[in-house]
C-alpha positions as a Markdown table, in Angstrom:
| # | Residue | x | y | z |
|---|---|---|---|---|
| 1 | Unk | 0.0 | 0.0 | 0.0 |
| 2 | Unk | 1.5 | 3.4 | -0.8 |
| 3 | Unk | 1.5 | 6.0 | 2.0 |
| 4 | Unk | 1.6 | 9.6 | 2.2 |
| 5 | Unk | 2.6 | 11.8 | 5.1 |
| 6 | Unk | 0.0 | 14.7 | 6.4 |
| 7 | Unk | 2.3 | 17.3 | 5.6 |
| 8 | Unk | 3.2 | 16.1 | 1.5 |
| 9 | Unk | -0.4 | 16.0 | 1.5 |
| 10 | Unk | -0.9 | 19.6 | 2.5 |
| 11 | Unk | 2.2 | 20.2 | 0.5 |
| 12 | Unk | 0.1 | 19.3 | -2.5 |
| 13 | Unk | -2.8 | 21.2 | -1.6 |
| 14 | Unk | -0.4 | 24.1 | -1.0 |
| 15 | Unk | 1.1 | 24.1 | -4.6 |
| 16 | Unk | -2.7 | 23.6 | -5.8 |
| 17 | Unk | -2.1 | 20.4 | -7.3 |
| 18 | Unk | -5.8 | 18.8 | -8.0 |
| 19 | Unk | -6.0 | 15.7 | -5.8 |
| 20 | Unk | -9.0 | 13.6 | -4.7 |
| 21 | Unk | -9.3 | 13.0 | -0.8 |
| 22 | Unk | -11.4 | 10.6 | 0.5 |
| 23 | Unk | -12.1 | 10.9 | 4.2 |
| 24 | Unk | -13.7 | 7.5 | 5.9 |
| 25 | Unk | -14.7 | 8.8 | 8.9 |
| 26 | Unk | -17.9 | 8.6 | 10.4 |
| 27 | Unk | -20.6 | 12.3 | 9.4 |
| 28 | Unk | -20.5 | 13.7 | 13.0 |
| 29 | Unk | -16.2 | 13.0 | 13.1 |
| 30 | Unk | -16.2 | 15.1 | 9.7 |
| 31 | Unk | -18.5 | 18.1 | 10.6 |
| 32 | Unk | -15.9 | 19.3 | 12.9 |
| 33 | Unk | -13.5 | 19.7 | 10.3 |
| 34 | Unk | -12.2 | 18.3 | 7.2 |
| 35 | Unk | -9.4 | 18.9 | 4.5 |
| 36 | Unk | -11.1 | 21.5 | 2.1 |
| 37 | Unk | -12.8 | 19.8 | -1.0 |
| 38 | Unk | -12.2 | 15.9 | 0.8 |
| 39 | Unk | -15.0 | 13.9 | 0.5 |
| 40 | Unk | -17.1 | 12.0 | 2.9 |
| 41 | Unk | -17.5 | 8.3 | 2.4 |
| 42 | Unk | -17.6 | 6.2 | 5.9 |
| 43 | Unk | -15.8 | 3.5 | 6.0 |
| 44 | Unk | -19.0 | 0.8 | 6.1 |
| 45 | Unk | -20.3 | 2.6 | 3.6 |
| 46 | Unk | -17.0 | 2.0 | 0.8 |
| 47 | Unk | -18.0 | -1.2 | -0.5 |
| 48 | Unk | -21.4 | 0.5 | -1.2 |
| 49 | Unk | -20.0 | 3.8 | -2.9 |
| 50 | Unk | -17.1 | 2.8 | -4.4 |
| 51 | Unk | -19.1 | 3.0 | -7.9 |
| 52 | Unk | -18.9 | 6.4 | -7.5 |
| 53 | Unk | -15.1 | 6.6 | -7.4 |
| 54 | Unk | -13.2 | 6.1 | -10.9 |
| 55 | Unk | -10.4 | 4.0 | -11.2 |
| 56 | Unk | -8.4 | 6.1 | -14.0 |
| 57 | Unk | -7.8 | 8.5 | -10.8 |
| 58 | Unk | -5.6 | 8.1 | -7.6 |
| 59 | Unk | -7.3 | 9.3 | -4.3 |
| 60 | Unk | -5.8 | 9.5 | -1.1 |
| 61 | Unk | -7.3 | 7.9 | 2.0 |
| 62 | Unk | -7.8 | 9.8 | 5.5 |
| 63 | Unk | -9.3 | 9.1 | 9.3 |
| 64 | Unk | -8.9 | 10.1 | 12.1 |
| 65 | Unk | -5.6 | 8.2 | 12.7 |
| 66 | Unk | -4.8 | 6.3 | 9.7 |
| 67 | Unk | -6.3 | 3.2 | 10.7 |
| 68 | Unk | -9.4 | 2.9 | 8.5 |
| 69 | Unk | -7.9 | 5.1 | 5.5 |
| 70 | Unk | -5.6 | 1.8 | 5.4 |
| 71 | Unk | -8.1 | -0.4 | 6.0 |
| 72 | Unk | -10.3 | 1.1 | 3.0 |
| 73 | Unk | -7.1 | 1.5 | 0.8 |
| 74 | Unk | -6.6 | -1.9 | 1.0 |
| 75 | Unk | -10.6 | -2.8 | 0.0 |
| 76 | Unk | -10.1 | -0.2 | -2.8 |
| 77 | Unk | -6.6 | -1.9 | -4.0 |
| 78 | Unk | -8.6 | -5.2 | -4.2 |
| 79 | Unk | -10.9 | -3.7 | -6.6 |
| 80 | Unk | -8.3 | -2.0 | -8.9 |
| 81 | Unk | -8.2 | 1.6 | -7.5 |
| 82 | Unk | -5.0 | 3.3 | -7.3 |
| 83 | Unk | -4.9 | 4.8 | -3.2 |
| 84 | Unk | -2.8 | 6.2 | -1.2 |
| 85 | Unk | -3.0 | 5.9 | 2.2 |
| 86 | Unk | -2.3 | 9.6 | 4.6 |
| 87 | Unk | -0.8 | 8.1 | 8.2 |
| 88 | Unk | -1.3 | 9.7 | 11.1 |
| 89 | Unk | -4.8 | 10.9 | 9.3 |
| 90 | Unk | -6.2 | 13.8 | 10.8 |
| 91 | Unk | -4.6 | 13.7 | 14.2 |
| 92 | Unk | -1.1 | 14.8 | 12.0 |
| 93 | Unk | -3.2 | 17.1 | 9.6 |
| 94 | Unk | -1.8 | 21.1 | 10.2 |
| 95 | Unk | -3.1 | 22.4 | 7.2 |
| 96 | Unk | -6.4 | 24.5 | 6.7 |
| 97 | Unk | -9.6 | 22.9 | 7.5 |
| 98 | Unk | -13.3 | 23.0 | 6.4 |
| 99 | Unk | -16.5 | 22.4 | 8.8 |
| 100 | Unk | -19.4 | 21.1 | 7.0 |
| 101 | Unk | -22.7 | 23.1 | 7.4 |
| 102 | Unk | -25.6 | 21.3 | 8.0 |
């Protein structure tokens, strides 16, 4: 599984690269705070969405710790997506967040 550190990620974000996040954790964990423009798709809900996700593109995988992101980057690799997986998820993240209105 490939990794990715919190900061390269933000390092990306910084240099406006266009990268797809996909954050696994739960709605309520989210609406505190996410990367800006991540995506929301719980983890028990990947194997449901993953239709959604297209496999010509690499997305990179964040929680809360890094536990699940590696958990659904390795569901997602079974199927053919390309992942990468952020460690330390969100607990390492420095960079700007978003909160989600509701």
């Amino acid at each position: 599984m490939q990794t990715m550190t919190a900061k390269e990620v933000e390092a990306l974000l910084n240099e406006g690269k266009a990268i797809d996040i996909i954050d696994v954790r739960e709605v309520d964990e989210v609406a505190v705070g996410k990367i800006p423009g991540a995506i929301n798709i719980p983890l028990g809900l990947i194997e449901f969405r993953m239709h959604e996700l297209d496999k010509t593109k690499e997305y990179i995988m964040v929680c809360r710790s890094g536990g699940r992101s590696g958990s659904a980057s390795q569901f997602l690799e079974n199927y053919g997506y390309k992942v990468i997986n952020m460690t330390g998820g969100m607990i390492a993240w420095e960079g700007k967040t978003e909160k989600i209105l509701t």
